Short mmCIF file of C-alpha atoms and ligand atoms in Angstrom, two decimals:
data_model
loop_
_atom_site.label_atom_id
_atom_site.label_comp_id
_atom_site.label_asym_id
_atom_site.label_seq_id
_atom_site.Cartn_x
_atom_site.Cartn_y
_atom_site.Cartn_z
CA UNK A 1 0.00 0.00 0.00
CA UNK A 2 1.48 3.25 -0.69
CA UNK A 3 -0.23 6.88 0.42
CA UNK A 4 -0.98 9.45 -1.47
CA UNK A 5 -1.13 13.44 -0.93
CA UNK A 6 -3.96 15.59 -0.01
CA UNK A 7 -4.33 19.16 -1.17
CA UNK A 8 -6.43 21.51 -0.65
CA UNK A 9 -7.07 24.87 -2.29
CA UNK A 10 -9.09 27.37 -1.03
CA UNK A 11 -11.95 25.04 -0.03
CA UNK A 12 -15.17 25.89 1.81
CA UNK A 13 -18.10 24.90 2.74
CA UNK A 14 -21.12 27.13 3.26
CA UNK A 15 -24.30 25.97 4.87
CA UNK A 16 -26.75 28.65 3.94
CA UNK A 17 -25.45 32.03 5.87
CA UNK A 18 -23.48 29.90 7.71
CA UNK A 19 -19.75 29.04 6.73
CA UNK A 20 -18.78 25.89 8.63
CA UNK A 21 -15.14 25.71 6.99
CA UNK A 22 -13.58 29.04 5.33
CA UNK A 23 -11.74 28.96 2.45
CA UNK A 24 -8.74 26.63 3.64
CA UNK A 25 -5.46 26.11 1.60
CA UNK A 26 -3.28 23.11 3.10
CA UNK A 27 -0.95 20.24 1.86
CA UNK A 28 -1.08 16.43 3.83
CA UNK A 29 2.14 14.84 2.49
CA UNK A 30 2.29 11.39 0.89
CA UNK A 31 2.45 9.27 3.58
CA UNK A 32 1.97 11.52 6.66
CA UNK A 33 0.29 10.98 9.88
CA UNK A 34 -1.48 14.25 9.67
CA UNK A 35 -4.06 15.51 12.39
CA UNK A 36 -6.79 18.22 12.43
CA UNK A 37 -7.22 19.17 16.26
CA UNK A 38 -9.98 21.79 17.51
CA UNK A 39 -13.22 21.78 19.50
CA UNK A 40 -16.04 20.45 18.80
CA UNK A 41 -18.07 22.10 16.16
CA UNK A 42 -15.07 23.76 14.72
CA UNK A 43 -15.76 21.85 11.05
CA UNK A 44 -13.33 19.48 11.26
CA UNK A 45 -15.89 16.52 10.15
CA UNK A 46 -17.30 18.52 7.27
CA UNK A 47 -13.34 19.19 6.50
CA UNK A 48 -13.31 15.49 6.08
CA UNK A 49 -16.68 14.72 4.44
CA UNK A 50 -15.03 17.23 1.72
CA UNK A 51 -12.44 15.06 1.34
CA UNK A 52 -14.03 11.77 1.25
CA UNK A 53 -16.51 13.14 -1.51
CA UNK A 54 -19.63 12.46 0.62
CA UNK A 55 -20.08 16.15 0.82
CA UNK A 56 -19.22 18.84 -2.39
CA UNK A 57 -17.39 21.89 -1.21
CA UNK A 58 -18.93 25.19 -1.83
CA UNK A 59 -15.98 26.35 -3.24
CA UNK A 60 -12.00 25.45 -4.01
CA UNK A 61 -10.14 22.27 -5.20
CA UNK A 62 -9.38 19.21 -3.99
CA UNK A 63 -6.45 17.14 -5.42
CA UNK A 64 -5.19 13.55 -4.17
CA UNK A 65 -1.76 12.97 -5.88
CA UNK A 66 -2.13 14.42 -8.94
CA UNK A 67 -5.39 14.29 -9.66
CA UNK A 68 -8.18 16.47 -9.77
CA UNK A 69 -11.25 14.76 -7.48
CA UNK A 70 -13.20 17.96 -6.21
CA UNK A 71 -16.23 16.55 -8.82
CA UNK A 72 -15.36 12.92 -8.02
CA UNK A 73 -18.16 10.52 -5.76
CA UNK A 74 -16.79 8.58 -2.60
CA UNK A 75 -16.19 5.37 -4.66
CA UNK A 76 -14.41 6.92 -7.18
CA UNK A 77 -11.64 8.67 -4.48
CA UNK A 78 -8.57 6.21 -3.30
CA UNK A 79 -10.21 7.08 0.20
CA UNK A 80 -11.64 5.11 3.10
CA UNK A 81 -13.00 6.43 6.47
CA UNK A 82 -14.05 5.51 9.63
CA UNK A 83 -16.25 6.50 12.49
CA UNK A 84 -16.29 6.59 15.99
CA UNK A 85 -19.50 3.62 15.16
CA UNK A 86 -17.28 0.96 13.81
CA UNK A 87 -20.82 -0.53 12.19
CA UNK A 88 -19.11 -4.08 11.74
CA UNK A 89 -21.50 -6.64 11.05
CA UNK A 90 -22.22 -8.52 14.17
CA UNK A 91 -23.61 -11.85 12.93
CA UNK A 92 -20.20 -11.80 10.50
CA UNK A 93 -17.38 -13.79 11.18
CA UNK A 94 -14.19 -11.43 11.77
CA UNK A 95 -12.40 -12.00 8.58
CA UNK A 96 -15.49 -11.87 6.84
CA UNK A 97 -15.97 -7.88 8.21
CA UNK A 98 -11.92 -7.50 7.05
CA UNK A 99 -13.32 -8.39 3.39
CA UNK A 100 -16.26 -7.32 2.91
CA UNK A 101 -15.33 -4.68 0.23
CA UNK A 102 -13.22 -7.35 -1.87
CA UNK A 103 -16.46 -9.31 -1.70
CA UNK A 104 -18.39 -6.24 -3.71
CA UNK A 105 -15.62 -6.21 -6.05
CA UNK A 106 -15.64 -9.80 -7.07
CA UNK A 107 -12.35 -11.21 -5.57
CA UNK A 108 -12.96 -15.04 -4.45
CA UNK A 109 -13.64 -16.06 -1.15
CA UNK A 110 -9.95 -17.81 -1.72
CA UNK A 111 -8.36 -14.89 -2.05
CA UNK A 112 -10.55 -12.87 0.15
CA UNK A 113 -9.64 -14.67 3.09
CA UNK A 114 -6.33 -14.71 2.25
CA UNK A 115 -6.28 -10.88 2.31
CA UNK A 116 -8.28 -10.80 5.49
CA UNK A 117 -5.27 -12.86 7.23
CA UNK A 118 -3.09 -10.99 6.18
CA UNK A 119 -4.47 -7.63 7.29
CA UNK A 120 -5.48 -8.76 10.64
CA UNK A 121 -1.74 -9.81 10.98
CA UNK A 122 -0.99 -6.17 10.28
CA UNK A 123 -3.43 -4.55 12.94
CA UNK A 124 -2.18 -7.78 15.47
CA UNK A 125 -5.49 -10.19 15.33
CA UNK A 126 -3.55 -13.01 13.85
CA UNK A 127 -5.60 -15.80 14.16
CA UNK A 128 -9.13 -14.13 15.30
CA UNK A 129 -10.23 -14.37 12.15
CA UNK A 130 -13.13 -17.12 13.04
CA UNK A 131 -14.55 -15.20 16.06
CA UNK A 132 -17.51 -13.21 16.12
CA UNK A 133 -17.04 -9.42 16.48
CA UNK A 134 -18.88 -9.77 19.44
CA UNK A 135 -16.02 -11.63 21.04
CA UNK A 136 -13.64 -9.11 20.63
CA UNK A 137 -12.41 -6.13 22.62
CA UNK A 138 -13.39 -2.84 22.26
CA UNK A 139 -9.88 -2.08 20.69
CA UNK A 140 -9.81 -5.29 19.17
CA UNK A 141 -12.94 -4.51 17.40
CA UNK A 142 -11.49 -1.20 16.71
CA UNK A 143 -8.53 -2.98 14.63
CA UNK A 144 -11.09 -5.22 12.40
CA UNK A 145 -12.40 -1.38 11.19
CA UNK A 146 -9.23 -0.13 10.60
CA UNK A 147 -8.09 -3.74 8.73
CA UNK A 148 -11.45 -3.39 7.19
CA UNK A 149 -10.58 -0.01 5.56
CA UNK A 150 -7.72 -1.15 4.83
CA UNK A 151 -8.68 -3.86 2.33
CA UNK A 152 -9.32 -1.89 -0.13
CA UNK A 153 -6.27 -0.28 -0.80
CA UNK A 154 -6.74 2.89 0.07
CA UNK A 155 -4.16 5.37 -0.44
CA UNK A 156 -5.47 8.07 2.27
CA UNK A 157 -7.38 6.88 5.25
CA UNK A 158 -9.52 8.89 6.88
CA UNK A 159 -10.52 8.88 10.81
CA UNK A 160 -12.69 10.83 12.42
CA UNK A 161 -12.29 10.69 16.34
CA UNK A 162 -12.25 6.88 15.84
CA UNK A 163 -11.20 6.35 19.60
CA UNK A 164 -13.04 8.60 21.36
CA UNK A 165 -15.77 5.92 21.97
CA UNK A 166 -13.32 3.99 24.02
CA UNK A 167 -11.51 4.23 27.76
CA UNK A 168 -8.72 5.79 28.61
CA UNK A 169 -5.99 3.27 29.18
CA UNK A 170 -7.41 1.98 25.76
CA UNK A 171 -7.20 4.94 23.92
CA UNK A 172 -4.02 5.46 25.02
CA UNK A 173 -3.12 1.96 23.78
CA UNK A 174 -4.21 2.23 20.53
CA UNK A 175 -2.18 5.55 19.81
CA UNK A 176 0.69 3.62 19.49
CA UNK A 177 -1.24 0.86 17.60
CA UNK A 178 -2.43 3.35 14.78
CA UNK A 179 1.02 4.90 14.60
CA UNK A 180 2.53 1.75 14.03
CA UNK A 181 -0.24 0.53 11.32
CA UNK A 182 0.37 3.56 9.29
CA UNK A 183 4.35 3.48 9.45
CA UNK A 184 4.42 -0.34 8.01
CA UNK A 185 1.46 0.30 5.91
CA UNK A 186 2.95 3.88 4.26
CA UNK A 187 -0.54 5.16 4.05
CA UNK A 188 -1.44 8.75 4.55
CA UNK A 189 -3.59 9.06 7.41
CA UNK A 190 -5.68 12.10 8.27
CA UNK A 191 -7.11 11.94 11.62
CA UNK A 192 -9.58 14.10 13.16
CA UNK A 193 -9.70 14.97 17.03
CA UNK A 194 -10.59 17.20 19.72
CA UNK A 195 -8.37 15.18 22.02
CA UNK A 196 -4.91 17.49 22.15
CA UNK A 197 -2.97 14.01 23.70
CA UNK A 198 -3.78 12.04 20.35
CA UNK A 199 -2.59 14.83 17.64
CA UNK A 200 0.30 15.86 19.66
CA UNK A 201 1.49 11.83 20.14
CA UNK A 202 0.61 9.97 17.11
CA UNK A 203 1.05 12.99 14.12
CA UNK A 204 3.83 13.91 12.00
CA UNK A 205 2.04 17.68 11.40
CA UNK A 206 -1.12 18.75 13.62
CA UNK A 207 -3.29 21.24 11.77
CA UNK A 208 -5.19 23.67 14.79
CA UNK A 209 -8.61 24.18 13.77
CA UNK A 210 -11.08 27.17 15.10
CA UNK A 211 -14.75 27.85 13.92
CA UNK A 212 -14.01 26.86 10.75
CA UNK A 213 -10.65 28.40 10.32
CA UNK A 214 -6.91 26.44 10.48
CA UNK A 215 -5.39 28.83 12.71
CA UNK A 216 -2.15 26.97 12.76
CA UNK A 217 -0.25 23.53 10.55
CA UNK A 218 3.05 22.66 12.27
CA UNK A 219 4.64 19.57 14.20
CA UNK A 220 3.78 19.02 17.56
CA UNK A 221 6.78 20.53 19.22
CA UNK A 222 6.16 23.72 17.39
CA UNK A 223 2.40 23.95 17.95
CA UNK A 224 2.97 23.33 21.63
CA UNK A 225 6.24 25.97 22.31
CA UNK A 226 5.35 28.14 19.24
CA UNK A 227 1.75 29.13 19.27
CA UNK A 228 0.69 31.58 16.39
CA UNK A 229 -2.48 32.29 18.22
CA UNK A 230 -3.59 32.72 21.36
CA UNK A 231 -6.48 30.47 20.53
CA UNK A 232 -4.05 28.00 20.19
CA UNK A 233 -1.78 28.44 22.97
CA UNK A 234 -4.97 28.56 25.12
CA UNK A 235 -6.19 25.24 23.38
CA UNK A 236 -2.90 23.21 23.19
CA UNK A 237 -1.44 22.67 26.45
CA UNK A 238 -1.88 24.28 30.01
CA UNK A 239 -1.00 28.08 30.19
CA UNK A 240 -0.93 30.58 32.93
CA UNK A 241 -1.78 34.10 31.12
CA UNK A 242 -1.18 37.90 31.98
CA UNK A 243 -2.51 40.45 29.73
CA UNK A 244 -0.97 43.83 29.02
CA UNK A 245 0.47 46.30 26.03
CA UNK A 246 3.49 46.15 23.79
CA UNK A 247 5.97 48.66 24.73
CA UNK A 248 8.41 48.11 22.01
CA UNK A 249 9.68 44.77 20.38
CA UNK A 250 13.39 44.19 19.62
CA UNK A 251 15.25 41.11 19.40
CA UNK A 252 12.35 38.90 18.65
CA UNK A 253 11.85 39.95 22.15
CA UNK A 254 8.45 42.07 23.57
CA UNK A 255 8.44 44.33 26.31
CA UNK A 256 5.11 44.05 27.62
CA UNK A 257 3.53 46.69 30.18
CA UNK A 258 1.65 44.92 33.04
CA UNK A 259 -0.53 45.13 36.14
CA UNK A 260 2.53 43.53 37.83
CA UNK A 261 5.42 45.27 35.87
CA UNK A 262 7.55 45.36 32.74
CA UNK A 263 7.94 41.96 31.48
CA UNK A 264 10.22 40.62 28.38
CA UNK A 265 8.68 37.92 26.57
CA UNK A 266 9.19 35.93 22.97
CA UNK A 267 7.42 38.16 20.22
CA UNK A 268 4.97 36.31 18.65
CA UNK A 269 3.43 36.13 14.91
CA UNK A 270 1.66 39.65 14.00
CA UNK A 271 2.57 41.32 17.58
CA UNK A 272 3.57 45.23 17.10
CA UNK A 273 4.35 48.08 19.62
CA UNK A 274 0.96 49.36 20.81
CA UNK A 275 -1.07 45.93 20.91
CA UNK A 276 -2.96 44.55 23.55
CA UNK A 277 -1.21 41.05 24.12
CA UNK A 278 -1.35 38.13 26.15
CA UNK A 279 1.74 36.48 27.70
CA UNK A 280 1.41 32.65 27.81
CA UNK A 281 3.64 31.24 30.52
CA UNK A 282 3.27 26.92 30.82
CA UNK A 283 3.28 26.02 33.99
CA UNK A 284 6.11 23.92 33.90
CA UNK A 285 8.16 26.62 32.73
CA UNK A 286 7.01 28.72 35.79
CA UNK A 287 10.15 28.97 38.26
CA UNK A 288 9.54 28.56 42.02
CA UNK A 289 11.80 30.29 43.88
CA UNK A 290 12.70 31.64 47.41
CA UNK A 291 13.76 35.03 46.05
CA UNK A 292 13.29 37.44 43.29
CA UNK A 293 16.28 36.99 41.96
CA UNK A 294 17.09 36.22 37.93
CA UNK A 295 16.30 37.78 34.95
CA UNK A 296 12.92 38.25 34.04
CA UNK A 297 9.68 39.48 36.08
CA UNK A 298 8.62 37.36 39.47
CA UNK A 299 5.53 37.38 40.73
CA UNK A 300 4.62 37.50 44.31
CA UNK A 301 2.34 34.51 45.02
CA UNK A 302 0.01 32.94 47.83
CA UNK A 303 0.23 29.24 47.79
CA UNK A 304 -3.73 28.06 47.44
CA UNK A 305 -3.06 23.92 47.09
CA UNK A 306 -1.23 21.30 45.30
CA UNK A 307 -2.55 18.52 43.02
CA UNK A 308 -0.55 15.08 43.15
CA UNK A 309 -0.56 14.15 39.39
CA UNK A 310 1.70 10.98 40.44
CA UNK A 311 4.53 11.34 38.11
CA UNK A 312 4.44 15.49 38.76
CA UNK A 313 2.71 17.95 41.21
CA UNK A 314 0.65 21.11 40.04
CA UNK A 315 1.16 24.12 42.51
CA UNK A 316 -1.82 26.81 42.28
CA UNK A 317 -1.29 30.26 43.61
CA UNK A 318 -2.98 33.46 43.52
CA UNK A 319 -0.91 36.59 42.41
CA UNK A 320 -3.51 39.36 43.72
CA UNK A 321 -6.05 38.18 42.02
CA UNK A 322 -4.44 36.14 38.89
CA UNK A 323 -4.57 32.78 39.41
CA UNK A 324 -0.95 30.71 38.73
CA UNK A 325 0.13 27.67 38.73
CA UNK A 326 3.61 25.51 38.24
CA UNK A 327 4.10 22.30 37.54
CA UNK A 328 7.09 20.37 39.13
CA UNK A 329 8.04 16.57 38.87
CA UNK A 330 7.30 14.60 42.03
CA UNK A 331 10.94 14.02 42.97
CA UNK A 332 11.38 16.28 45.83
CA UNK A 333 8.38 17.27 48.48
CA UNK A 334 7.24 20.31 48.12
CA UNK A 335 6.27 21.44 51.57
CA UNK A 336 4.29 24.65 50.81
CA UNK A 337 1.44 25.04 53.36
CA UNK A 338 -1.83 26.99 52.24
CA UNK A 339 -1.84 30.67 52.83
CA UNK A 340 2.20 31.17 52.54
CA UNK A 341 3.85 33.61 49.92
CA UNK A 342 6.48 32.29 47.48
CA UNK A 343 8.45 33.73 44.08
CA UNK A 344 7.52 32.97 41.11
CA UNK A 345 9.65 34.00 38.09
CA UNK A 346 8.83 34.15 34.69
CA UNK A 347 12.15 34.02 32.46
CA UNK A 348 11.73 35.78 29.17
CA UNK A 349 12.61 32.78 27.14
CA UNK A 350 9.68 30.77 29.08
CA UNK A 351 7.11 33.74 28.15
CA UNK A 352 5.32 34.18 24.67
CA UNK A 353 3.38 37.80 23.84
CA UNK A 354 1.15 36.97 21.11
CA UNK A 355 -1.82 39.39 19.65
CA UNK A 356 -4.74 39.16 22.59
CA UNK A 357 -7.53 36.96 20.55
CA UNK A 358 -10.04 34.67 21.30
CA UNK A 359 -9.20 31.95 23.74
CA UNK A 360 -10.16 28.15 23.90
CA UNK A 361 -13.24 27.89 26.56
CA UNK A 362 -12.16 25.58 29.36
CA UNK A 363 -14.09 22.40 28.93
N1 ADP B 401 -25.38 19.41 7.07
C1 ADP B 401 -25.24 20.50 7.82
N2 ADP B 401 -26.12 21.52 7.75
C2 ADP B 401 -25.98 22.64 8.50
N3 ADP B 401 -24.98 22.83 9.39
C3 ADP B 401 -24.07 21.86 9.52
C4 ADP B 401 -24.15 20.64 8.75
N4 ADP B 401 -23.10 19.86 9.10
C5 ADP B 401 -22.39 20.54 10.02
N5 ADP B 401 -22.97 21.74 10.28
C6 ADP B 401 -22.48 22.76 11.21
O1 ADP B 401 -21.15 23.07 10.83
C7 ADP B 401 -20.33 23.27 11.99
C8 ADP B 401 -19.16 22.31 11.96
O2 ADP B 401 -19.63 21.00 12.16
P1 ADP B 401 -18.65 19.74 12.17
O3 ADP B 401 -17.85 19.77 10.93
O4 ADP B 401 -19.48 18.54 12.41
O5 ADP B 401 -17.74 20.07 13.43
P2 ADP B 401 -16.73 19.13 14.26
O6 ADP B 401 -16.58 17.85 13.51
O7 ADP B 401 -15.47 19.92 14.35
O8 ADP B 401 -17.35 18.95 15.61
C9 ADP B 401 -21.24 23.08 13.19
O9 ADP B 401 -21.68 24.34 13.61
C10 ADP B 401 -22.39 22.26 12.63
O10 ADP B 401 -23.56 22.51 13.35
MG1 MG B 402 -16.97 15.87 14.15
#
């Protein structure tokens, strides 16, 4: 099997008044693991409906490899997709489900079995081929869909929040199962999710989506410590958050006028000397300390409680008013009691100004 690339070229869909997807211009590589991560209602499924030709776009082009397939029906597109409802037959054997779209294109129950083996090798169900889907796992049964697709040879595979049906030590499983299926099989996957964890673990580029617009297409690590938006640093990631104005910006550095003080902070995409901005901070980049001291602003703050994560420990504090917190790794005891003051600094390396927009809603 061998993937294919995705383009797309100023595509859109319109439902009446309403656009649910603006005009969009993007590139999924042959053979990429490529997410689209945003909240719900944000267009990603109607993104993918475009692309699996069960929906038209009201404007733009779509191209797989080299060809043209904006006009093109589902069954004519080298695409297959699947749901968060598997819909596998129940009263089918397993391999049976695996082949059932060899069956509709004449191949003989000889070689249609043989295929069926052979692709549940590949998604690890050697030998379950005889069972009922019934019988099977939640993930397991997850794995016949995927093999399923699979069968017929499709050169971009589309999922769209296939896990989010199952549990979390599942889910968590099967991120390293899908990676794995798509690096032996070389086909270009393009999965859909609200879940920040999935994109930022399984995908080669993660595409940030926001009512219908991609705000930002990058690789994880970039996405997470190189926001373009502060919908997407607000989205991606925990982030404390003071808000202030652009003094001047030199350096690739801002300095940033706030309720606390001047602070320096990484100049972000678009950010000019005047703005309103926000300065994202992670948590783990916080720094606890017993004095001021170090470059940078610190923040006077009243310890308010500690979560035990297990492998790390979030701190919460309240800077007069603006709630903090910092993130350290659970191996030393932090002995902060409620109610006493502590230092924390915010190095301008660890801080990012970027234009004040509209934030992710805390779900
Ligand atoms: N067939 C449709 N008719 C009208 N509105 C739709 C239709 N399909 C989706 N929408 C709207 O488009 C927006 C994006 O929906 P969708 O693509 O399903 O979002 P997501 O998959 O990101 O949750 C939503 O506001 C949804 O209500
Ligand atoms: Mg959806």
């Amino acid at each position: 099997m061998r993937g294919k690339s995705v383009s797309l070229d100023s595509v859109s869909m319109r439902f009446g008044d309403f656009t649910a997807v603006q005009p969009t211009t993007l590139t999924i590589q042959a053979g990429e693991f490529f997410s689209i991560l945003g909240p719900s209602g944000c267009g990603k499924t109607t993104l993918l409906r475009m692309i699996s030709g069960f929906m038209s776009p009201t404007g733009g082009t779509i191209r797989i490899g080299d060809a043209d397939v904006t006009a093109l029906g589902p069954n004519r597109r080298p695409t297959a997709l699947i749901f968060q409802n598997l819909a596998l037959f129940p009263l089918m054997p397993v391999w049976e489900n695996v082949a059932f779209g060899l069956e509709v294109r004449g191949v003989s129950r000889r070689d249609r079995r043989e295929k069926a083996e052979e692709l549940l090798a590949l998604v690890a169900l050697d030998g379950q081929g005889d069972k009922l889907p019934t019988a099977l796992s939640g993930g397991q049964r997850q794995r016949v869909a995927i093999a399923r697709a699979l069968a017929v040879e499709p050169a971009v595979l589309l999922l769209d929040e296939p896990l989010s049906a199952l549990d979390l030590k599942l889910r968590q499983h099967m991120r390293t199962e899908l990676k794995e299926i798509q690096r032996k099989t070389g086909v270009t996957f393009l999965y859909i999710t609200h879940d920040q964890g999935e994109a930022l673990t399984m995908s080669d580029r993660v595409a940030v989506m926001r009512s219908g617009v991609v705000e930002q297409v990058g690789r994880g690590d970039d996405i997470y410590d190189n926001p373009a938006t502060s919908f997407v640093a607000s989205f991606v990631g925990e982030s404390n958050r003071l808000t202030g104005t652009v003094d001047s910006i030199s350096g690739g550095f801002a300095t940033v006028s706030t309720r606390f003080g001047t602070l320096t902070a990484r100049s972000g995409p678009g950010l000019a000397a005047g703005d309103k901005t926000i300065v994202f901070i992670r948590p783990e980049r916080t720094r606890l300390q017993d004095t001021p001291d170090g470059a940078g602003l610190a923040l006077r703050g009243t310890f308010l409680r500690r979560d035990l994560e297990g492998p790390f420990i979030n701190l919460f504090f309240d800077c007069q008013g603006t709630p903090f917190s910092a993130h350290i790794t659970n191996d030393s005891r932090h002995a902060a009691e409620t109610g006493t003051d502590h230092w924390l600094r915010i190095a301008p390396e660890d801080a990012l100004a970027l234009p004040a927009g509209a934030l992710a809603r805390d779900e």
